[in-house]
mmCIF file of C-alpha atoms and ligand atoms in Angstrom:
data_model
loop_
_atom_site.group_PDB
_atom_site.id
_atom_site.type_symbol
_atom_site.label_atom_id
_atom_site.label_comp_id
_atom_site.label_asym_id
_atom_site.label_seq_id
_atom_site.Cartn_x
_atom_site.Cartn_y
_atom_site.Cartn_z
ATOM 1 C CA MET A 11 0.000 0.000 0.000
ATOM 2 C CA ALA A 12 1.436 3.405 -0.975
ATOM 3 C CA ILE A 13 1.952 5.686 2.009
ATOM 4 C CA ASN A 14 1.733 9.430 1.533
ATOM 5 C CA ALA A 15 5.275 10.769 2.101
ATOM 6 C CA ASP A 16 4.040 14.340 2.809
ATOM 7 C CA SER A 17 1.807 13.147 5.655
ATOM 8 C CA LEU A 18 4.681 11.202 7.190
ATOM 9 C CA ALA A 19 7.001 14.195 6.973
ATOM 10 C CA GLN A 20 4.366 16.474 8.563
ATOM 11 C CA LEU A 21 3.773 13.967 11.342
ATOM 12 C CA ARG A 22 7.473 13.697 11.963
ATOM 13 C CA GLY A 23 7.581 17.502 12.375
ATOM 14 C CA ILE A 24 4.701 17.415 14.869
ATOM 15 C CA LEU A 25 6.354 14.609 16.843
ATOM 16 C CA VAL A 26 9.652 16.483 16.988
ATOM 17 C CA LYS A 27 7.945 19.619 18.376
ATOM 18 C CA SER A 28 5.581 17.775 20.723
ATOM 19 C CA LYS A 29 5.878 18.446 24.452
ATOM 20 C CA ARG A 30 3.706 15.516 25.512
ATOM 21 C CA PHE A 31 2.336 12.800 23.238
ATOM 22 C CA VAL A 32 0.526 9.526 23.671
ATOM 23 C CA PHE A 33 0.349 6.462 21.502
ATOM 24 C CA LEU A 34 -2.993 4.690 21.690
ATOM 25 C CA THR A 35 -2.742 1.162 20.341
ATOM 26 C CA GLY A 36 -4.997 -1.836 19.778
ATOM 27 C CA ALA A 37 -5.083 -5.382 18.468
ATOM 28 C CA GLY A 38 -4.019 -4.351 14.929
ATOM 29 C CA ILE A 39 -0.528 -3.387 16.085
ATOM 30 C CA SER A 40 0.095 -7.011 17.112
ATOM 31 C CA GLN A 41 -1.504 -8.518 14.004
ATOM 32 C CA GLU A 42 1.884 -8.690 12.269
ATOM 33 C CA SER A 43 3.286 -10.530 15.314
ATOM 34 C CA GLY A 44 0.780 -13.296 14.518
ATOM 35 C CA ILE A 45 -1.969 -12.411 17.027
ATOM 36 C CA PRO A 46 -5.419 -12.179 15.414
ATOM 37 C CA THR A 47 -7.447 -8.999 15.913
ATOM 38 C CA PHE A 48 -11.101 -9.108 17.018
ATOM 39 C CA ARG A 49 -12.529 -6.955 14.224
ATOM 40 C CA GLY A 50 -11.412 -6.078 10.716
ATOM 41 C CA ASN A 51 -10.229 -8.606 8.107
ATOM 42 C CA GLY A 52 -9.429 -11.992 9.703
ATOM 43 C CA GLY A 53 -10.719 -10.813 13.111
ATOM 44 C CA LEU A 54 -11.623 -13.446 15.753
ATOM 45 C CA TRP A 55 -15.209 -12.210 16.136
ATOM 46 C CA LYS A 56 -15.942 -13.378 12.570
ATOM 47 C CA THR A 57 -15.699 -16.985 13.834
ATOM 48 C CA HIS A 58 -16.211 -16.721 17.622
ATOM 49 C CA ASP A 59 -19.081 -15.251 19.633
ATOM 50 C CA PRO A 60 -17.851 -12.588 22.074
ATOM 51 C CA ALA A 61 -20.988 -12.966 24.193
ATOM 52 C CA LYS A 62 -20.009 -16.581 24.992
ATOM 53 C CA LEU A 63 -16.278 -16.034 25.496
ATOM 54 C CA ALA A 64 -15.435 -12.542 26.619
ATOM 55 C CA THR A 65 -18.139 -11.338 28.977
ATOM 56 C CA LEU A 66 -18.125 -11.400 32.761
ATOM 57 C CA SER A 67 -21.471 -13.240 32.797
ATOM 58 C CA SER A 68 -20.134 -15.941 30.435
ATOM 59 C CA PHE A 69 -17.191 -16.446 32.818
ATOM 60 C CA HIS A 70 -19.576 -16.980 35.739
ATOM 61 C CA GLU A 71 -21.924 -19.226 33.714
ATOM 62 C CA ASN A 72 -19.238 -21.380 32.125
ATOM 63 C CA PRO A 73 -15.843 -20.718 33.758
ATOM 64 C CA SER A 74 -14.099 -23.680 32.126
ATOM 65 C CA LEU A 75 -15.110 -22.606 28.593
ATOM 66 C CA VAL A 76 -13.962 -19.019 29.128
ATOM 67 C CA TRP A 77 -10.809 -20.181 30.929
ATOM 68 C CA GLY A 78 -10.052 -22.517 27.994
ATOM 69 C CA TYR A 79 -10.415 -19.604 25.578
ATOM 70 C CA TYR A 80 -8.007 -17.400 27.561
ATOM 71 C CA SER A 81 -5.492 -20.180 28.054
ATOM 72 C CA TYR A 82 -5.633 -20.904 24.267
ATOM 73 C CA ARG A 83 -4.964 -17.219 23.571
ATOM 74 C CA GLN A 84 -2.237 -17.029 26.199
ATOM 75 C CA LYS A 85 -0.395 -19.998 24.631
ATOM 76 C CA LEU A 86 -0.646 -18.407 21.191
ATOM 77 C CA ILE A 87 0.529 -15.003 22.469
ATOM 78 C CA SER A 88 3.424 -16.494 24.459
ATOM 79 C CA LYS A 89 5.023 -17.632 21.179
ATOM 80 C CA CYS A 90 4.824 -14.149 19.590
ATOM 81 C CA GLN A 91 7.453 -11.436 19.475
ATOM 82 C CA PRO A 92 7.237 -7.645 19.117
ATOM 83 C CA ASN A 93 7.157 -6.548 15.472
ATOM 84 C CA PRO A 94 8.699 -3.429 13.856
ATOM 85 C CA ALA A 95 5.720 -1.307 14.980
ATOM 86 C CA HIS A 96 6.231 -2.059 18.709
ATOM 87 C CA LEU A 97 9.968 -1.492 18.266
ATOM 88 C CA ALA A 98 9.468 1.807 16.408
ATOM 89 C CA ILE A 99 7.219 3.147 19.185
ATOM 90 C CA SER A 100 9.829 2.257 21.781
ATOM 91 C CA LYS A 101 12.576 3.946 19.712
ATOM 92 C CA ILE A 102 10.518 7.089 18.990
ATOM 93 C CA LYS A 103 9.857 7.457 22.735
ATOM 94 C CA GLU A 104 13.508 6.888 23.538
ATOM 95 C CA GLN A 105 14.629 9.372 20.865
ATOM 96 C CA LYS A 106 12.345 12.107 22.229
ATOM 97 C CA LYS A 107 13.441 11.478 25.837
ATOM 98 C CA GLY A 108 10.470 13.570 26.973
ATOM 99 C CA ASP A 109 7.002 13.077 28.197
ATOM 100 C CA SER A 110 5.436 10.274 26.183
ATOM 101 C CA TRP A 111 3.118 7.394 26.997
ATOM 102 C CA VAL A 112 1.689 4.244 25.438
ATOM 103 C CA LEU A 113 -1.962 3.627 26.303
ATOM 104 C CA ILE A 114 -2.694 0.078 25.296
ATOM 105 C CA GLN A 115 -5.806 -1.970 24.838
ATOM 106 C CA ASN A 116 -3.772 -5.094 24.104
ATOM 107 C CA VAL A 117 -3.193 -7.715 26.747
ATOM 108 C CA ASP A 118 -0.147 -9.286 25.085
ATOM 109 C CA ASN A 119 2.853 -7.623 26.773
ATOM 110 C CA LEU A 120 4.550 -6.919 23.416
ATOM 111 C CA HIS A 121 5.076 -3.178 24.024
ATOM 112 C CA ARG A 122 6.906 -4.066 27.240
ATOM 113 C CA LEU A 123 9.016 -6.702 25.449
ATOM 114 C CA ALA A 124 9.877 -4.038 22.852
ATOM 115 C CA GLY A 125 11.328 -1.884 25.651
ATOM 116 C CA SER A 126 8.698 0.885 25.854
ATOM 117 C CA LYS A 127 8.475 2.764 29.142
ATOM 118 C CA ASN A 128 5.387 4.579 30.516
ATOM 119 C CA ILE A 129 2.948 1.884 29.420
ATOM 120 C CA ILE A 130 -0.632 1.986 30.670
ATOM 121 C CA GLU A 131 -2.471 -1.326 30.291
ATOM 122 C CA LEU A 132 -6.118 -0.365 30.014
ATOM 123 C CA HIS A 133 -7.480 -3.860 29.376
ATOM 124 C CA GLY A 134 -5.166 -5.893 31.601
ATOM 125 C CA ASN A 135 -2.538 -8.508 30.842
ATOM 126 C CA ILE A 136 -3.277 -12.050 29.708
ATOM 127 C CA PHE A 137 -0.356 -13.480 31.675
ATOM 128 C CA LYS A 138 -1.838 -12.391 34.998
ATOM 129 C CA LEU A 139 -4.682 -13.474 37.267
ATOM 130 C CA SER A 140 -6.597 -11.474 39.808
ATOM 131 C CA CYS A 141 -9.086 -11.882 42.607
ATOM 132 C CA ILE A 142 -11.954 -9.423 42.422
ATOM 133 C CA ARG A 143 -12.823 -9.997 46.069
ATOM 134 C CA CYS A 144 -9.501 -9.365 47.859
ATOM 135 C CA GLY A 145 -7.309 -7.826 45.146
ATOM 136 C CA TYR A 146 -4.741 -10.676 45.032
ATOM 137 C CA SER A 147 -2.845 -10.792 41.758
ATOM 138 C CA GLY A 148 -0.595 -13.520 40.382
ATOM 139 C CA TYR A 149 0.487 -15.216 37.179
ATOM 140 C CA MET A 150 -1.639 -17.582 35.094
ATOM 141 C CA ASP A 151 -0.550 -21.180 34.596
ATOM 142 C CA MET A 152 -1.463 -21.986 30.993
ATOM 143 C CA ASP A 153 -1.815 -25.708 31.606
ATOM 144 C CA MET A 154 -4.538 -25.491 34.250
ATOM 145 C CA VAL A 155 -7.882 -26.705 32.931
ATOM 146 C CA LEU A 156 -10.035 -24.744 35.407
ATOM 147 C CA PRO A 157 -9.522 -21.327 37.010
ATOM 148 C CA PRO A 158 -7.737 -21.760 40.375
ATOM 149 C CA LYS A 159 -9.007 -20.444 43.729
ATOM 150 C CA CYS A 160 -7.476 -17.483 45.496
ATOM 151 C CA THR A 161 -5.032 -18.530 48.221
ATOM 152 C CA ASN A 162 -6.237 -15.644 50.426
ATOM 153 C CA CYS A 163 -10.024 -15.811 50.177
ATOM 154 C CA GLU A 164 -10.972 -18.938 48.172
ATOM 155 C CA SER A 165 -12.795 -16.952 45.443
ATOM 156 C CA VAL A 166 -12.381 -18.143 41.871
ATOM 157 C CA LEU A 167 -9.546 -16.178 40.239
ATOM 158 C CA GLU A 168 -10.168 -14.420 36.942
ATOM 159 C CA PRO A 169 -7.840 -13.830 34.023
ATOM 160 C CA CYS A 170 -6.565 -10.273 34.467
ATOM 161 C CA VAL A 171 -8.233 -9.173 31.241
ATOM 162 C CA VAL A 172 -11.040 -6.632 31.190
ATOM 163 C CA MET A 173 -14.079 -8.458 29.831
ATOM 164 C CA PHE A 174 -17.189 -6.869 28.350
ATOM 165 C CA GLU A 175 -19.465 -5.800 31.238
ATOM 166 C CA GLU A 176 -16.401 -5.032 33.406
ATOM 167 C CA ALA A 177 -15.014 -1.622 34.353
ATOM 168 C CA LEU A 178 -11.510 -0.531 33.404
ATOM 169 C CA PRO A 179 -8.842 -0.421 36.124
ATOM 170 C CA GLN A 180 -9.575 2.900 37.857
ATOM 171 C CA LYS A 181 -6.087 4.326 38.282
ATOM 172 C CA GLU A 182 -5.053 3.524 34.687
ATOM 173 C CA TRP A 183 -8.261 4.994 33.322
ATOM 174 C CA ALA A 184 -7.972 8.204 35.363
ATOM 175 C CA THR A 185 -4.345 8.688 34.230
ATOM 176 C CA SER A 186 -5.326 8.090 30.589
ATOM 177 C CA ILE A 187 -8.037 10.758 30.748
ATOM 178 C CA GLU A 188 -5.606 13.206 32.331
ATOM 179 C CA LEU A 189 -2.967 12.483 29.674
ATOM 180 C CA SER A 190 -5.496 12.819 26.864
ATOM 181 C CA PHE A 191 -6.616 16.199 28.187
ATOM 182 C CA SER A 192 -3.048 17.477 28.481
ATOM 183 C CA CYS A 193 -1.162 16.045 25.485
ATOM 184 C CA ASP A 194 -0.578 17.787 22.156
ATOM 185 C CA LEU A 195 -0.624 14.638 19.975
ATOM 186 C CA VAL A 196 -2.486 11.323 20.078
ATOM 187 C CA PHE A 197 -0.957 8.774 17.741
ATOM 188 C CA ILE A 198 -3.460 5.952 17.269
ATOM 189 C CA ALA A 199 -2.367 2.648 15.723
ATOM 190 C CA GLY A 200 -4.172 -0.619 15.085
ATOM 191 C CA THR A 201 -7.477 -0.002 16.805
ATOM 192 C CA SER A 202 -10.988 -0.003 15.359
ATOM 193 C CA LEU A 203 -11.963 2.462 18.123
ATOM 194 C CA ASN A 204 -15.096 0.414 18.621
ATOM 195 C CA VAL A 205 -14.480 -0.435 22.247
ATOM 196 C CA SER A 206 -15.795 1.983 24.847
ATOM 197 C CA PRO A 207 -14.690 3.817 26.949
ATOM 198 C CA VAL A 208 -11.168 3.840 25.431
ATOM 199 C CA ASN A 209 -12.593 5.212 22.184
ATOM 200 C CA THR A 210 -13.589 8.414 24.001
ATOM 201 C CA LEU A 211 -9.947 9.374 24.704
ATOM 202 C CA PRO A 212 -9.346 11.046 21.308
ATOM 203 C CA SER A 213 -12.221 13.446 21.970
ATOM 204 C CA TYR A 214 -10.686 14.567 25.290
ATOM 205 C CA ALA A 215 -7.470 15.298 23.397
ATOM 206 C CA LYS A 216 -9.345 17.194 20.693
ATOM 207 C CA ASP A 217 -10.809 19.432 23.418
ATOM 208 C CA ASN A 218 -7.199 20.437 24.150
ATOM 209 C CA ASN A 219 -6.555 21.071 20.422
ATOM 210 C CA ALA A 220 -4.240 18.072 20.227
ATOM 211 C CA VAL A 221 -3.381 16.623 16.823
ATOM 212 C CA LEU A 222 -5.031 13.255 16.126
ATOM 213 C CA ALA A 223 -3.208 10.797 13.870
ATOM 214 C CA GLU A 224 -4.284 7.275 12.977
ATOM 215 C CA VAL A 225 -2.580 4.343 11.236
ATOM 216 C CA ASN A 226 -4.873 1.576 10.018
ATOM 217 C CA PRO A 227 -5.193 -0.321 6.718
ATOM 218 C CA GLU A 228 -8.977 0.149 7.005
ATOM 219 C CA GLU A 229 -11.244 3.118 7.608
ATOM 220 C CA THR A 230 -12.440 3.483 11.222
ATOM 221 C CA TRP A 231 -15.579 5.307 12.305
ATOM 222 C CA LEU A 232 -13.350 8.137 13.602
ATOM 223 C CA SER A 233 -11.124 8.400 10.496
ATOM 224 C CA ARG A 234 -12.918 11.492 9.269
ATOM 225 C CA PHE A 235 -12.190 13.320 12.529
ATOM 226 C CA MET A 236 -8.452 12.630 12.329
ATOM 227 C CA ASP A 237 -5.928 15.295 11.331
ATOM 228 C CA PHE A 238 -3.931 12.472 9.748
ATOM 229 C CA SER A 239 -5.470 9.167 8.728
ATOM 230 C CA ILE A 240 -2.704 7.050 7.263
ATOM 231 C CA LYS A 241 -3.886 3.946 5.448
ATOM 232 C CA GLY A 242 -1.288 1.274 5.993
ATOM 233 C CA SER A 243 0.003 -1.349 8.337
ATOM 234 C CA SER A 244 1.581 -0.165 11.578
ATOM 235 C CA ALA A 245 4.694 -2.301 10.984
ATOM 236 C CA ASP A 246 5.284 -0.331 7.739
ATOM 237 C CA VAL A 247 4.286 3.163 8.789
ATOM 238 C CA LEU A 248 5.800 3.496 12.277
ATOM 239 C CA PRO A 249 9.370 2.461 11.333
ATOM 240 C CA ASN A 250 9.117 4.898 8.394
ATOM 241 C CA ILE A 251 8.347 7.723 10.816
ATOM 242 C CA TYR A 252 11.134 6.705 13.169
ATOM 243 C CA ASN A 253 13.604 6.637 10.252
ATOM 244 C CA LEU A 254 12.620 10.215 9.398
ATOM 245 C CA MET A 255 13.350 11.249 13.006
ATOM 246 C CA LYS A 256 16.860 9.800 13.177
HETATM 247 N N1 NAD B 16 -2.966 -8.657 20.872
HETATM 248 C C1 NAD B 16 -3.893 -8.502 21.807
HETATM 249 O O1 NAD B 16 -3.603 -8.321 22.983
HETATM 250 C C2 NAD B 16 -5.347 -8.493 21.383
HETATM 251 C C3 NAD B 16 -5.780 -9.179 20.246
HETATM 252 C C4 NAD B 16 -7.156 -9.135 19.924
HETATM 253 C C5 NAD B 16 -8.022 -8.382 20.711
HETATM 254 N N2 NAD B 16 -7.559 -7.739 21.803
HETATM 255 C C6 NAD B 16 -8.509 -6.958 22.626
HETATM 256 O O2 NAD B 16 -9.665 -6.692 21.877
HETATM 257 C C7 NAD B 16 -10.198 -5.389 22.018
HETATM 258 C C8 NAD B 16 -10.441 -4.938 20.596
HETATM 259 O O3 NAD B 16 -10.277 -3.598 20.296
HETATM 260 P P1 NAD B 16 -9.162 -3.097 19.268
HETATM 261 O O4 NAD B 16 -9.655 -1.820 18.726
HETATM 262 O O5 NAD B 16 -7.859 -3.169 19.954
HETATM 263 O O6 NAD B 16 -9.107 -4.193 18.121
HETATM 264 P P2 NAD B 16 -10.158 -4.557 16.977
HETATM 265 O O7 NAD B 16 -9.980 -6.016 16.723
HETATM 266 O O8 NAD B 16 -11.502 -4.041 17.263
HETATM 267 O O9 NAD B 16 -9.625 -3.759 15.706
HETATM 268 C C9 NAD B 16 -8.392 -4.019 15.127
HETATM 269 C C10 NAD B 16 -8.072 -2.896 14.174
HETATM 270 O O10 NAD B 16 -6.735 -3.066 13.726
HETATM 271 C C11 NAD B 16 -6.708 -2.828 12.335
HETATM 272 N N3 NAD B 16 -5.547 -3.549 11.798
HETATM 273 C C12 NAD B 16 -5.483 -4.824 11.333
HETATM 274 N N4 NAD B 16 -4.238 -5.101 10.923
HETATM 275 C C13 NAD B 16 -3.491 -3.990 11.147
HETATM 276 C C14 NAD B 16 -2.133 -3.658 10.936
HETATM 277 N N5 NAD B 16 -1.279 -4.550 10.420
HETATM 278 N N6 NAD B 16 -1.682 -2.416 11.263
HETATM 279 C C15 NAD B 16 -2.547 -1.500 11.793
HETATM 280 N N7 NAD B 16 -3.852 -1.764 12.012
HETATM 281 C C16 NAD B 16 -4.319 -2.992 11.704
HETATM 282 C C17 NAD B 16 -8.039 -3.312 11.816
HETATM 283 O O11 NAD B 16 -8.350 -2.682 10.586
HETATM 284 C C18 NAD B 16 -8.981 -2.878 12.936
HETATM 285 O O12 NAD B 16 -9.440 -1.545 12.733
HETATM 286 C C19 NAD B 16 -9.170 -4.662 22.823
HETATM 287 O O13 NAD B 16 -9.740 -4.451 24.039
HETATM 288 C C20 NAD B 16 -8.018 -5.640 23.053
HETATM 289 O O14 NAD B 16 -7.776 -5.764 24.447
HETATM 290 C C21 NAD B 16 -6.242 -7.779 22.155
HETATM 291 ZN ZN1 ZN B 17 -8.941 -13.353 46.999
#
């Protein structure tokens, strides 16, 4: 896919001048690491029903089915590596040395493996477990067939992934709103912006006259509100921008 060189050069200029910027990423950024997205071409929800697998009520109705789904995804994700998009984000942040953040909807740990600092995990981490009753948190053993019980309070532990019908972690969400209100650039990559409330963050940034940029091979419902909507894969576009900054 041809990428508009003028847009990349303009974005590079905005990044260089930025005082505080945030990346906002989603499943699409890890697609080229081999992890399927939920929506878009080849997305998991074309063949699986989210209501049966990724809701809090489905976990309570059929814990072994939902547990099996998360342990299947965890095994798949554990074999995947960061791709050039995760690495470019880490290098752009490092190059700028300033105030920059990565707000992530992904649960796959790949931004951390790519070396990014200031990561905010808005939808949890698939390698962790938590107890909603007492707050215990630990690591998930992929080979367990059923969710284990909490060693403190005997409640059934949940995968530390925000399911539909569940609230976002409060501290992470509050920090993300604050950052969106105060940044001068939101660089969005690989998200359909269909999942609420994360998809409201760009509008907070717009209220502060921040620049909105998006990288996605497909149109999203917010594309027309973007200052830059770059049609392409994140593993192509982000390294291109980093190369312009060097
Ligand atoms: N890797 C993961 O951790 C993972 C994978 C699937 C879903 N999820 C979860 O599912 C929810 C879904 O929301 P979402 O918006 O993140 O994903 P989504 O599945 O709704 O949308 C994915 C988007 O990525 C785009 N895309 C596909 N390939 C791309 C590429 N190579 N480069 C750039 N963009 C590409 C698609 O066009 C689509 O708009 C999130 O909460 C996330 O936690 C996570
Ligand atoms: Zn507990």
